[in-house]
Amino acid sequence: MDYKKYPAEPYRVKVVETVKMVDKAERERVMKESGYNTFLLPSEDVYIDLLTDSGTNAMSDKQWGGMMVGDEAYAGSRNFKHLEETVQDIFGFPHLVPTHQGRGAENILSSIAIKPGQYVPGNMYFTTTRFHQEHNGGIFVDIIRDEAHDAGLSIPFKGNIDIKKLENLINEKGAENIAYVCLAVTVNLAGGQPVSMANMKEVRELTAKHGIKVFFDATRCVENAYFIKEQEEGYADKTIKEIVREMFSYSDGATMSGKKDCIVNIGGFLAMRDEELFLKAKELVVVYEGMPSYGGMAGRDMEAMAIGLQEAMQFEYIQHRVLQVRYLGELLKEAGVPIVEPVGGHAVFLDARRFCPHLEQDDFPAQSLAASLFVESGVRSMERGIVSAGRDIKTGEHHRPKLETVRLTIPRRVYTYKHMDVVADAVIKLFKHKEDIKPLRFTYEPKQLRFFTARFEPYEK
């Protein structure tokens, strides 16, 4: 590997948190008590925590300083004004509804924009997004390009929408039966794959002809902007902020989990252009979240989010963030470990189908692989496969995604390259005795978003 390709951390560490490594016997005991679900592990027993990048970020000195000037007024907080102005400047949306996190925004958008029976096409599902769409009577349709379902195929912009699929859906169902197009930038469950600017333009042009709105899932939009700058012709000399602004010019609005690319620990928002929809959203935010000027966030959280958004526009920050993830991916590829390619912006996804060829999908290979990795090393990851996909709400049968993965998700500004070395060594060691990974079965299966709280047990086939 050419280590010169990977820049040093563009920050200095001011505060540290001590972590511990419990012995393997203890990890085995804790894993069993947690029902072989990494979400149920006590964090104090985790050595390197790659469960998620959602809310696990390290905030900057400026963000912590901003927390000290939180205006906690119930209405009219000046921190809301700062956040609103920041979103308007970076994204170009005139209207902002703050929420406690991204799924709060998804809930409100789905409630005001979907009529029962309408279709919601998108570039691969996301768990909470699809839940809210279906809960409000929508029918999700996956229109991502076919290549996104091939873990071993390394091509740029695997997150793109297949324009022909979208056009066929409109022609078949009628534009009036399309609630909106949900375009994720980047596509989490495809491996953090980006969407090209050209594809966004094509989607906008097609939907504009039919009067269909486009809402972005903006959760990792800064990572997407980096890939555009790095890989798409005509953008090498553009700033991250310029690219982000152009991206969202092709949409009618966006949901945002601020816990990712806003580099904070809590918060989100729904932003949009349409004033009529905005008024409906403001009515619902009072019911589900709080006043339209705080929406489930404290003033200090809104201030930290505004500052974090501005910091996320810095090229040095996002370059290091993406390349640190890529570094881990390269270590695993060089060792022959099967991963989703190309490596995305927030995580390295282990391909559990190829990692555990001795297990069928009904054996929950990704769930078992994630549990085994913790027992092996103290590294916590998460399943992104058949368990996360859930069941069809009509038939009760498992959704069976082609991608069966374990996500090694890198928090922002938390770990160093040395931590990535430790993770890679642990995965490689486990891969060498992968046949020891046992099949799992449910001992408790919740009806909704089961991957969060389900429990499992190993068994002999």
Tab-separated table of C-alpha atoms in Angstrom:
chain	number	residue	atom	x	y	z
A	1	MET	CA	0.000	0.000	0.000
A	2	ASP	CA	1.160	3.532	-0.757
A	3	TYR	CA	0.817	5.076	2.698
A	4	LYS	CA	1.671	8.524	1.331
A	5	LYS	CA	-1.819	8.648	-0.177
A	6	TYR	CA	-3.344	8.962	3.274
A	7	PRO	CA	-3.046	12.367	4.984
A	8	ALA	CA	-2.508	12.662	8.711
A	9	GLU	CA	-5.420	13.668	10.917
A	10	PRO	CA	-6.191	17.363	10.317
A	11	TYR	CA	-6.777	18.026	14.015
A	12	ARG	CA	-5.111	17.874	17.444
A	13	VAL	CA	-6.589	15.805	20.278
A	14	LYS	CA	-7.574	17.876	23.353
A	15	VAL	CA	-9.770	15.466	25.302
A	16	VAL	CA	-9.446	11.679	25.566
A	17	GLU	CA	-11.768	8.906	26.696
A	18	THR	CA	-10.174	5.809	28.197
A	19	VAL	CA	-11.298	2.498	26.699
A	20	LYS	CA	-10.622	-1.024	27.872
A	21	MET	CA	-10.251	-4.432	26.264
A	22	VAL	CA	-12.058	-7.189	28.150
A	23	ASP	CA	-10.741	-10.729	27.688
A	24	LYS	CA	-12.249	-13.149	25.184
A	25	ALA	CA	-14.099	-15.226	27.777
A	26	GLU	CA	-15.818	-12.065	29.007
A	27	ARG	CA	-16.646	-11.005	25.445
A	28	GLU	CA	-18.222	-14.398	24.798
A	29	ARG	CA	-20.338	-14.057	27.941
A	30	VAL	CA	-21.445	-10.503	27.101
A	31	MET	CA	-22.280	-11.448	23.515
A	32	LYS	CA	-24.457	-14.338	24.666
A	33	GLU	CA	-26.237	-12.116	27.215
A	34	SER	CA	-26.832	-9.571	24.435
A	35	GLY	CA	-28.605	-12.145	22.283
A	36	TYR	CA	-25.859	-12.055	19.632
A	37	ASN	CA	-27.042	-8.594	18.651
A	38	THR	CA	-24.296	-5.960	18.657
A	39	PHE	CA	-26.884	-3.220	19.266
A	40	LEU	CA	-27.537	-4.717	22.703
A	41	LEU	CA	-23.897	-4.752	23.839
A	42	PRO	CA	-22.910	-2.441	26.728
A	43	SER	CA	-20.617	0.194	25.235
A	44	GLU	CA	-18.214	-0.091	28.168
A	45	ASP	CA	-17.286	-3.579	26.947
A	46	VAL	CA	-16.528	-2.409	23.396
A	47	TYR	CA	-12.901	-1.723	22.472
A	48	ILE	CA	-13.321	-0.075	19.054
A	49	ASP	CA	-16.902	0.935	18.301
A	50	LEU	CA	-17.790	0.805	14.615
A	51	LEU	CA	-21.503	0.176	15.135
A	52	THR	CA	-22.455	3.461	13.493
A	53	ASP	CA	-21.294	6.927	12.537
A	54	SER	CA	-24.632	8.335	13.690
A	55	GLY	CA	-24.140	10.687	16.623
A	56	THR	CA	-20.784	9.137	17.499
A	57	ASN	CA	-18.720	12.040	16.172
A	58	ALA	CA	-16.136	14.094	18.052
A	59	MET	CA	-17.143	17.758	18.100
A	60	SER	CA	-14.632	20.556	17.648
A	61	ASP	CA	-13.538	23.226	20.117
A	62	LYS	CA	-15.725	25.723	18.252
A	63	GLN	CA	-18.737	23.446	18.504
A	64	TRP	CA	-18.216	22.951	22.235
A	65	GLY	CA	-17.823	26.707	22.572
A	66	GLY	CA	-21.113	27.128	20.724
A	67	MET	CA	-22.785	24.776	23.194
A	68	MET	CA	-22.037	27.315	25.919
A	69	VAL	CA	-24.088	30.013	24.211
A	70	GLY	CA	-27.235	27.964	23.709
A	71	ASP	CA	-30.416	30.020	23.759
A	72	GLU	CA	-32.846	27.659	25.452
A	73	ALA	CA	-35.916	29.831	24.949
A	74	TYR	CA	-39.013	27.752	24.181
A	75	ALA	CA	-39.730	29.873	21.119
A	76	GLY	CA	-37.646	32.105	18.871
A	77	SER	CA	-34.193	30.763	19.793
A	78	ARG	CA	-31.344	32.709	18.201
A	79	ASN	CA	-29.572	29.370	17.647
A	80	PHE	CA	-32.424	28.312	15.383
A	81	LYS	CA	-31.877	31.494	13.396
A	82	HIS	CA	-28.192	30.642	13.035
A	83	LEU	CA	-29.010	27.093	11.906
A	84	GLU	CA	-31.655	28.324	9.475
A	85	GLU	CA	-29.277	30.849	7.903
A	86	THR	CA	-26.558	28.194	7.633
A	87	VAL	CA	-28.863	25.720	5.879
A	88	GLN	CA	-30.104	28.432	3.522
A	89	ASP	CA	-26.518	29.393	2.677
A	90	ILE	CA	-25.171	25.865	2.149
A	91	PHE	CA	-28.182	24.021	0.700
A	92	GLY	CA	-30.208	26.852	-0.804
A	93	PHE	CA	-33.547	25.861	0.770
A	94	PRO	CA	-35.624	28.764	2.108
A	95	HIS	CA	-37.628	26.731	4.642
A	96	LEU	CA	-36.319	24.696	7.590
A	97	VAL	CA	-38.066	22.473	10.139
A	98	PRO	CA	-35.711	21.198	12.867
A	99	THR	CA	-36.211	17.658	14.241
A	100	HIS	CA	-34.647	15.559	16.969
A	101	GLN	CA	-32.891	13.411	14.336
A	102	GLY	CA	-33.264	12.207	10.757
A	103	ARG	CA	-36.158	9.814	11.304
A	104	GLY	CA	-38.178	12.683	12.749
A	105	ALA	CA	-37.791	14.458	9.415
A	106	GLU	CA	-38.652	11.242	7.543
A	107	ASN	CA	-41.823	10.867	9.582
A	108	ILE	CA	-42.996	14.402	8.843
A	109	LEU	CA	-42.163	14.261	5.132
A	110	SER	CA	-43.894	10.899	4.699
A	111	SER	CA	-46.961	12.185	6.539
A	112	ILE	CA	-47.402	15.302	4.394
A	113	ALA	CA	-46.206	14.050	0.996
A	114	ILE	CA	-47.601	10.512	0.633
A	115	LYS	CA	-51.183	9.537	-0.102
A	116	PRO	CA	-52.040	5.882	0.650
A	117	GLY	CA	-51.324	3.709	-2.368
A	118	GLN	CA	-48.783	6.056	-3.911
A	119	TYR	CA	-45.348	4.807	-4.956
A	120	VAL	CA	-42.074	6.146	-3.573
A	121	PRO	CA	-39.204	5.210	-5.891
A	122	GLY	CA	-35.702	5.464	-4.476
A	123	ASN	CA	-32.103	4.365	-4.969
A	124	MET	CA	-32.222	1.420	-2.553
A	125	TYR	CA	-34.202	1.351	0.655
A	126	PHE	CA	-33.046	2.528	4.044
A	127	THR	CA	-34.595	0.918	7.108
A	128	THR	CA	-36.250	3.850	8.889
A	129	THR	CA	-37.013	5.679	5.639
A	130	ARG	CA	-38.931	2.757	4.186
A	131	PHE	CA	-40.741	2.200	7.491
A	132	HIS	CA	-42.094	5.751	7.517
A	133	GLN	CA	-43.034	5.566	3.839
A	134	GLU	CA	-44.907	2.288	4.289
A	135	HIS	CA	-46.431	3.365	7.602
A	136	ASN	CA	-48.035	6.262	5.747
A	137	GLY	CA	-49.421	4.030	3.004
A	138	GLY	CA	-46.615	4.391	0.485
A	139	ILE	CA	-45.144	1.611	-1.647
A	140	PHE	CA	-41.362	1.695	-1.935
A	141	VAL	CA	-39.847	0.783	-5.315
A	142	ASP	CA	-36.106	0.264	-5.700
A	143	ILE	CA	-34.834	2.007	-8.851
A	144	ILE	CA	-31.107	1.973	-8.159
A	145	ARG	CA	-28.845	0.784	-10.978
A	146	ASP	CA	-28.460	-3.004	-11.054
A	147	GLU	CA	-24.706	-2.787	-10.509
A	148	ALA	CA	-25.300	-1.549	-6.942
A	149	HIS	CA	-26.358	-5.055	-5.924
A	150	ASP	CA	-23.040	-6.581	-7.023
A	151	ALA	CA	-20.668	-6.342	-4.068
A	152	GLY	CA	-17.532	-7.211	-6.032
A	153	LEU	CA	-18.067	-4.775	-8.899
A	154	SER	CA	-15.833	-1.713	-8.521
A	155	ILE	CA	-17.215	1.126	-10.632
A	156	PRO	CA	-17.845	4.783	-9.755
A	157	PHE	CA	-21.249	6.132	-8.718
A	158	LYS	CA	-22.934	2.821	-7.989
A	159	GLY	CA	-25.590	4.798	-6.115
A	160	ASN	CA	-27.071	6.283	-9.289
A	161	ILE	CA	-30.755	5.962	-10.059
A	162	ASP	CA	-31.533	3.934	-13.165
A	163	ILE	CA	-33.342	6.545	-15.254
A	164	LYS	CA	-35.012	3.894	-17.397
A	165	LYS	CA	-36.441	2.194	-14.304
A	166	LEU	CA	-37.830	5.519	-13.102
A	167	GLU	CA	-39.282	6.341	-16.512
A	168	ASN	CA	-40.917	2.918	-16.781
A	169	LEU	CA	-42.463	3.288	-13.313
A	170	ILE	CA	-43.914	6.686	-14.206
A	171	ASN	CA	-45.345	5.345	-17.464
A	172	GLU	CA	-46.751	2.241	-15.796
A	173	LYS	CA	-48.248	3.782	-12.654
A	174	GLY	CA	-48.889	7.373	-13.755
A	175	ALA	CA	-47.173	10.482	-12.467
A	176	GLU	CA	-50.105	11.264	-10.167
A	177	ASN	CA	-49.413	8.002	-8.333
A	178	ILE	CA	-45.788	8.857	-7.576
A	179	ALA	CA	-45.567	10.634	-4.217
A	180	TYR	CA	-41.993	11.799	-4.787
A	181	VAL	CA	-38.609	10.397	-5.691
A	182	CYS	CA	-36.387	9.669	-2.679
A	183	LEU	CA	-32.761	10.115	-3.742
A	184	ALA	CA	-30.121	9.212	-1.147
A	185	VAL	CA	-26.667	10.805	-1.316
A	186	THR	CA	-24.764	8.596	-0.534
A	187	VAL	CA	-26.531	5.183	-0.572
A	188	ASN	CA	-25.895	3.590	2.798
A	189	LEU	CA	-26.980	0.005	2.227
A	190	ALA	CA	-25.199	-0.204	-1.122
A	191	GLY	CA	-21.937	0.348	0.740
A	192	GLY	CA	-21.959	4.153	1.022
A	193	GLN	CA	-21.994	4.528	-2.765
A	194	PRO	CA	-22.253	8.062	-4.200
A	195	VAL	CA	-24.536	9.526	-6.838
A	196	SER	CA	-23.082	11.538	-9.712
A	197	MET	CA	-24.098	15.114	-10.393
A	198	ALA	CA	-25.043	14.068	-13.932
A	199	ASN	CA	-27.480	11.510	-12.533
A	200	MET	CA	-29.073	14.083	-10.227
A	201	LYS	CA	-29.586	16.360	-13.213
A	202	GLU	CA	-31.188	13.541	-15.223
A	203	VAL	CA	-33.556	12.693	-12.378
A	204	ARG	CA	-34.535	16.344	-12.020
A	205	GLU	CA	-35.130	16.766	-15.748
A	206	LEU	CA	-37.330	13.666	-15.966
A	207	THR	CA	-39.375	14.419	-12.864
A	208	ALA	CA	-39.843	18.068	-13.870
A	209	LYS	CA	-41.540	16.924	-17.085
A	210	HIS	CA	-44.112	15.044	-15.015
A	211	GLY	CA	-44.499	17.437	-12.087
A	212	ILE	CA	-42.988	14.954	-9.591
A	213	LYS	CA	-41.056	16.229	-6.596
A	214	VAL	CA	-37.591	14.984	-5.631
A	215	PHE	CA	-36.491	14.836	-2.007
A	216	PHE	CA	-32.915	13.975	-1.107
A	217	ASP	CA	-31.803	11.975	1.890
A	218	ALA	CA	-28.961	14.381	2.636
A	219	THR	CA	-27.501	12.474	5.561
A	220	ARG	CA	-24.049	11.948	4.015
A	221	CYS	CA	-24.179	14.579	1.290
A	222	VAL	CA	-20.750	16.009	2.121
A	223	GLU	CA	-19.170	12.619	1.497
A	224	ASN	CA	-21.063	12.468	-1.805
A	225	ALA	CA	-19.698	15.899	-2.731
A	226	TYR	CA	-16.151	14.668	-2.108
A	227	PHE	CA	-16.628	11.774	-4.522
A	228	ILE	CA	-17.983	14.149	-7.162
A	229	LYS	CA	-14.951	16.409	-6.733
A	230	GLU	CA	-12.600	13.425	-6.903
A	231	GLN	CA	-14.200	11.420	-9.699
A	232	GLU	CA	-16.574	13.462	-11.869
A	233	GLU	CA	-15.314	15.526	-14.759
A	234	GLY	CA	-15.630	19.271	-14.316
A	235	TYR	CA	-15.650	19.361	-10.515
A	236	ALA	CA	-11.992	19.003	-9.502
A	237	ASP	CA	-11.614	22.753	-9.015
A	238	LYS	CA	-14.961	23.279	-7.288
A	239	THR	CA	-15.159	23.703	-3.522
A	240	ILE	CA	-17.124	21.215	-1.440
A	241	LYS	CA	-19.621	23.958	-0.631
A	242	GLU	CA	-20.131	24.789	-4.313
A	243	ILE	CA	-20.724	21.127	-5.120
A	244	VAL	CA	-23.198	20.695	-2.252
A	245	ARG	CA	-25.105	23.779	-3.349
A	246	GLU	CA	-25.389	22.489	-6.915
A	247	MET	CA	-26.429	19.012	-5.764
A	248	PHE	CA	-29.433	20.336	-3.881
A	249	SER	CA	-30.444	22.694	-6.664
A	250	TYR	CA	-31.815	19.556	-8.349
A	251	SER	CA	-34.188	18.762	-5.481
A	252	ASP	CA	-37.343	20.121	-3.879
A	253	GLY	CA	-36.155	19.445	-0.370
A	254	ALA	CA	-34.238	17.109	1.884
A	255	THR	CA	-34.322	15.150	5.100
A	256	MET	CA	-31.138	15.352	7.138
A	257	SER	CA	-29.787	13.355	10.024
A	258	GLY	CA	-27.418	15.884	11.539
A	259	LYS	CA	-25.777	13.057	13.466
A	260	LYS	CA	-23.622	12.268	10.420
A	261	ASP	CA	-22.340	15.018	8.114
A	262	CYS	CA	-23.272	17.829	10.508
A	263	ILE	CA	-20.707	16.258	12.898
A	264	VAL	CA	-22.911	16.385	16.000
A	265	ASN	CA	-24.355	13.901	18.467
A	266	ILE	CA	-28.059	14.648	18.017
A	267	GLY	CA	-30.385	16.550	15.710
A	268	GLY	CA	-31.761	16.719	12.191
A	269	PHE	CA	-34.014	18.739	9.939
A	270	LEU	CA	-36.425	18.787	7.031
A	271	ALA	CA	-35.729	21.514	4.467
A	272	MET	CA	-37.779	22.445	1.411
A	273	ARG	CA	-38.759	25.026	-1.178
A	274	ASP	CA	-42.552	24.651	-1.269
A	275	GLU	CA	-44.261	27.017	1.185
A	276	GLU	CA	-47.510	25.057	1.318
A	277	LEU	CA	-45.683	21.862	2.300
A	278	PHE	CA	-43.624	23.873	4.755
A	279	LEU	CA	-46.749	25.085	6.542
A	280	LYS	CA	-48.024	21.500	6.808
A	281	ALA	CA	-44.655	20.387	8.153
A	282	LYS	CA	-44.675	23.139	10.783
A	283	GLU	CA	-48.080	21.941	11.981
A	284	LEU	CA	-46.833	18.377	12.395
A	285	VAL	CA	-43.512	19.265	13.997
A	286	VAL	CA	-45.462	20.747	16.903
A	287	VAL	CA	-47.262	17.418	17.359
A	288	TYR	CA	-44.290	15.077	17.044
A	289	GLU	CA	-41.180	17.092	17.884
A	290	GLY	CA	-41.664	20.515	19.452
A	291	MET	CA	-41.987	24.163	18.483
A	292	PRO	CA	-40.960	25.020	14.891
A	293	SER	CA	-38.036	26.969	16.325
A	294	TYR	CA	-36.469	23.994	18.110
A	295	GLY	CA	-38.211	20.825	16.893
A	296	GLY	CA	-36.826	18.401	19.464
A	297	MET	CA	-33.374	19.985	19.814
A	298	ALA	CA	-31.969	22.168	22.536
A	299	GLY	CA	-30.638	25.555	21.475
A	300	ARG	CA	-27.083	24.406	22.164
A	301	ASP	CA	-27.568	21.428	19.823
A	302	MET	CA	-28.750	23.704	17.010
A	303	GLU	CA	-25.705	25.909	17.517
A	304	ALA	CA	-23.339	22.926	17.384
A	305	MET	CA	-25.075	21.722	14.214
A	306	ALA	CA	-24.732	25.078	12.467
A	307	ILE	CA	-21.023	25.200	13.278
A	308	GLY	CA	-20.563	21.543	12.318
A	309	LEU	CA	-22.148	22.108	8.910
A	310	GLN	CA	-19.709	24.927	8.246
A	311	GLU	CA	-16.748	22.777	9.335
A	312	ALA	CA	-17.938	19.932	7.089
A	313	MET	CA	-17.403	22.181	4.070
A	314	GLN	CA	-13.630	22.217	4.742
A	315	PHE	CA	-11.839	20.073	2.163
A	316	GLU	CA	-9.124	18.881	4.570
A	317	TYR	CA	-11.773	17.519	6.925
A	318	ILE	CA	-13.763	15.538	4.358
A	319	GLN	CA	-10.669	14.330	2.494
A	320	HIS	CA	-9.277	12.777	5.668
A	321	ARG	CA	-12.680	11.378	6.608
A	322	VAL	CA	-13.165	9.548	3.289
A	323	LEU	CA	-9.552	8.413	2.955
A	324	GLN	CA	-9.463	6.985	6.484
A	325	VAL	CA	-12.360	4.736	5.498
A	326	ARG	CA	-10.613	3.864	2.230
A	327	TYR	CA	-7.426	3.000	4.147
A	328	LEU	CA	-9.243	0.303	6.109
A	329	GLY	CA	-10.802	-1.012	2.906
A	330	GLU	CA	-7.425	-1.264	1.191
A	331	LEU	CA	-5.933	-3.207	4.098
A	332	LEU	CA	-8.740	-5.758	3.892
A	333	LYS	CA	-8.637	-6.019	0.092
A	334	GLU	CA	-4.892	-6.664	0.126
A	335	ALA	CA	-5.490	-9.557	2.545
A	336	GLY	CA	-8.165	-11.071	0.304
A	337	VAL	CA	-11.084	-10.254	2.592
A	338	PRO	CA	-14.284	-9.861	0.515
A	339	ILE	CA	-15.757	-6.378	0.833
A	340	VAL	CA	-18.226	-4.204	-1.057
A	341	GLU	CA	-16.361	-2.296	-3.741
A	342	PRO	CA	-15.566	0.459	-4.260
A	343	VAL	CA	-15.201	1.544	-0.651
A	344	GLY	CA	-17.751	4.232	0.212
A	345	GLY	CA	-17.491	7.338	2.334
A	346	HIS	CA	-18.548	6.252	5.811
A	347	ALA	CA	-17.879	2.545	6.204
A	348	VAL	CA	-16.264	-0.596	4.902
A	349	PHE	CA	-18.852	-3.311	4.257
A	350	LEU	CA	-17.771	-6.924	4.623
A	351	ASP	CA	-19.476	-9.154	2.050
A	352	ALA	CA	-20.929	-11.815	4.348
A	353	ARG	CA	-22.008	-14.046	1.467
A	354	ARG	CA	-18.406	-14.515	0.343
A	355	PHE	CA	-16.975	-14.280	3.874
A	356	CYS	CA	-19.263	-17.076	5.118
A	357	PRO	CA	-19.996	-19.256	2.074
A	358	HIS	CA	-20.924	-22.145	4.378
A	359	LEU	CA	-23.995	-20.242	5.649
A	360	GLU	CA	-27.294	-19.709	3.826
A	361	GLN	CA	-29.024	-16.328	4.000
A	362	ASP	CA	-31.638	-17.790	6.388
A	363	ASP	CA	-28.737	-18.581	8.746
A	364	PHE	CA	-28.258	-14.808	9.172
A	365	PRO	CA	-24.583	-14.843	8.117
A	366	ALA	CA	-24.021	-11.113	8.513
A	367	GLN	CA	-25.557	-11.115	12.008
A	368	SER	CA	-23.368	-14.031	13.010
A	369	LEU	CA	-20.265	-12.488	11.450
A	370	ALA	CA	-20.791	-9.249	13.392
A	371	ALA	CA	-21.203	-11.191	16.637
A	372	SER	CA	-18.105	-13.287	15.906
A	373	LEU	CA	-16.003	-10.218	15.172
A	374	PHE	CA	-16.807	-8.774	18.588
A	375	VAL	CA	-15.953	-12.029	20.341
A	376	GLU	CA	-12.722	-12.240	18.344
A	377	SER	CA	-11.526	-8.687	18.920
A	378	GLY	CA	-13.803	-6.375	20.918
A	379	VAL	CA	-14.632	-4.514	17.684
A	380	ARG	CA	-18.340	-3.730	17.370
A	381	SER	CA	-19.906	-3.618	13.904
A	382	MET	CA	-23.447	-4.117	12.632
A	383	GLU	CA	-25.473	-6.335	10.316
A	384	ARG	CA	-26.854	-4.933	7.079
A	385	GLY	CA	-28.610	-7.824	5.369
A	386	ILE	CA	-31.714	-9.967	5.716
A	387	VAL	CA	-32.246	-9.038	9.376
A	388	SER	CA	-32.118	-5.305	8.644
A	389	ALA	CA	-34.329	-5.748	5.573
A	390	GLY	CA	-37.208	-7.057	7.692
A	391	ARG	CA	-40.385	-8.668	6.414
A	392	ASP	CA	-42.872	-7.779	3.686
A	393	ILE	CA	-45.786	-6.020	5.392
A	394	LYS	CA	-48.324	-7.921	3.268
A	395	THR	CA	-46.899	-11.441	2.979
A	396	GLY	CA	-44.852	-11.621	6.162
A	397	GLU	CA	-41.975	-13.164	4.241
A	398	HIS	CA	-38.394	-12.004	4.708
A	399	HIS	CA	-37.171	-9.314	2.355
A	400	ARG	CA	-34.121	-10.904	0.765
A	401	PRO	CA	-31.571	-8.278	-0.268
A	402	LYS	CA	-28.833	-9.349	-2.643
A	403	LEU	CA	-26.309	-7.600	-0.422
A	404	GLU	CA	-25.669	-9.401	2.871
A	405	THR	CA	-23.101	-7.281	4.657
A	406	VAL	CA	-21.467	-6.312	7.921
A	407	ARG	CA	-20.834	-2.591	8.234
A	408	LEU	CA	-17.623	-1.312	9.811
A	409	THR	CA	-18.700	2.282	10.302
A	410	ILE	CA	-16.075	4.927	11.069
A	411	PRO	CA	-17.126	7.773	13.404
A	412	ARG	CA	-15.902	11.231	12.408
A	413	ARG	CA	-12.744	12.587	14.083
A	414	VAL	CA	-12.701	9.772	16.666
A	415	TYR	CA	-10.214	7.096	15.597
A	416	THR	CA	-6.736	7.108	14.051
A	417	TYR	CA	-5.137	5.062	11.294
A	418	LYS	CA	-3.650	2.816	14.005
A	419	HIS	CA	-7.146	1.920	15.104
A	420	MET	CA	-7.885	0.954	11.498
A	421	ASP	CA	-4.813	-1.321	11.583
A	422	VAL	CA	-6.190	-3.065	14.671
A	423	VAL	CA	-9.605	-3.526	13.040
A	424	ALA	CA	-8.065	-4.896	9.853
A	425	ASP	CA	-5.912	-7.374	11.793
A	426	ALA	CA	-9.006	-8.599	13.669
A	427	VAL	CA	-11.074	-9.096	10.515
A	428	ILE	CA	-8.224	-10.844	8.706
A	429	LYS	CA	-7.642	-13.179	11.658
A	430	LEU	CA	-11.353	-14.057	11.760
A	431	PHE	CA	-11.407	-14.646	8.008
A	432	LYS	CA	-8.735	-17.300	8.390
A	433	HIS	CA	-11.069	-19.432	10.528
A	434	LYS	CA	-14.394	-18.286	9.084
A	435	GLU	CA	-15.786	-21.842	9.138
A	436	ASP	CA	-16.165	-21.476	12.925
A	437	ILE	CA	-18.889	-18.843	12.424
A	438	LYS	CA	-22.167	-20.533	13.393
A	439	PRO	CA	-25.681	-20.073	11.984
A	440	LEU	CA	-28.133	-18.067	14.098
A	441	ARG	CA	-31.890	-18.142	14.616
A	442	PHE	CA	-34.310	-15.765	16.295
A	443	THR	CA	-35.223	-16.127	19.941
A	444	TYR	CA	-37.072	-12.785	19.833
A	445	GLU	CA	-38.190	-10.975	16.693
A	446	PRO	CA	-39.871	-7.568	17.003
A	447	LYS	CA	-42.374	-6.638	14.316
A	448	GLN	CA	-40.802	-3.288	13.401
A	449	LEU	CA	-37.151	-2.473	12.662
A	450	ARG	CA	-36.177	-5.787	14.160
A	451	PHE	CA	-32.414	-5.373	13.801
A	452	PHE	CA	-32.324	-2.890	16.695
A	453	THR	CA	-33.662	-5.184	19.433
A	454	ALA	CA	-33.933	-8.742	18.059
A	455	ARG	CA	-32.233	-11.565	19.934
A	456	PHE	CA	-30.623	-14.687	18.508
A	457	GLU	CA	-28.956	-17.945	19.448
A	458	PRO	CA	-26.454	-20.139	17.589
A	459	TYR	CA	-27.450	-23.635	16.604
A	460	GLU	CA	-26.052	-26.673	14.842
A	461	LYS	CA	-27.502	-27.443	11.404
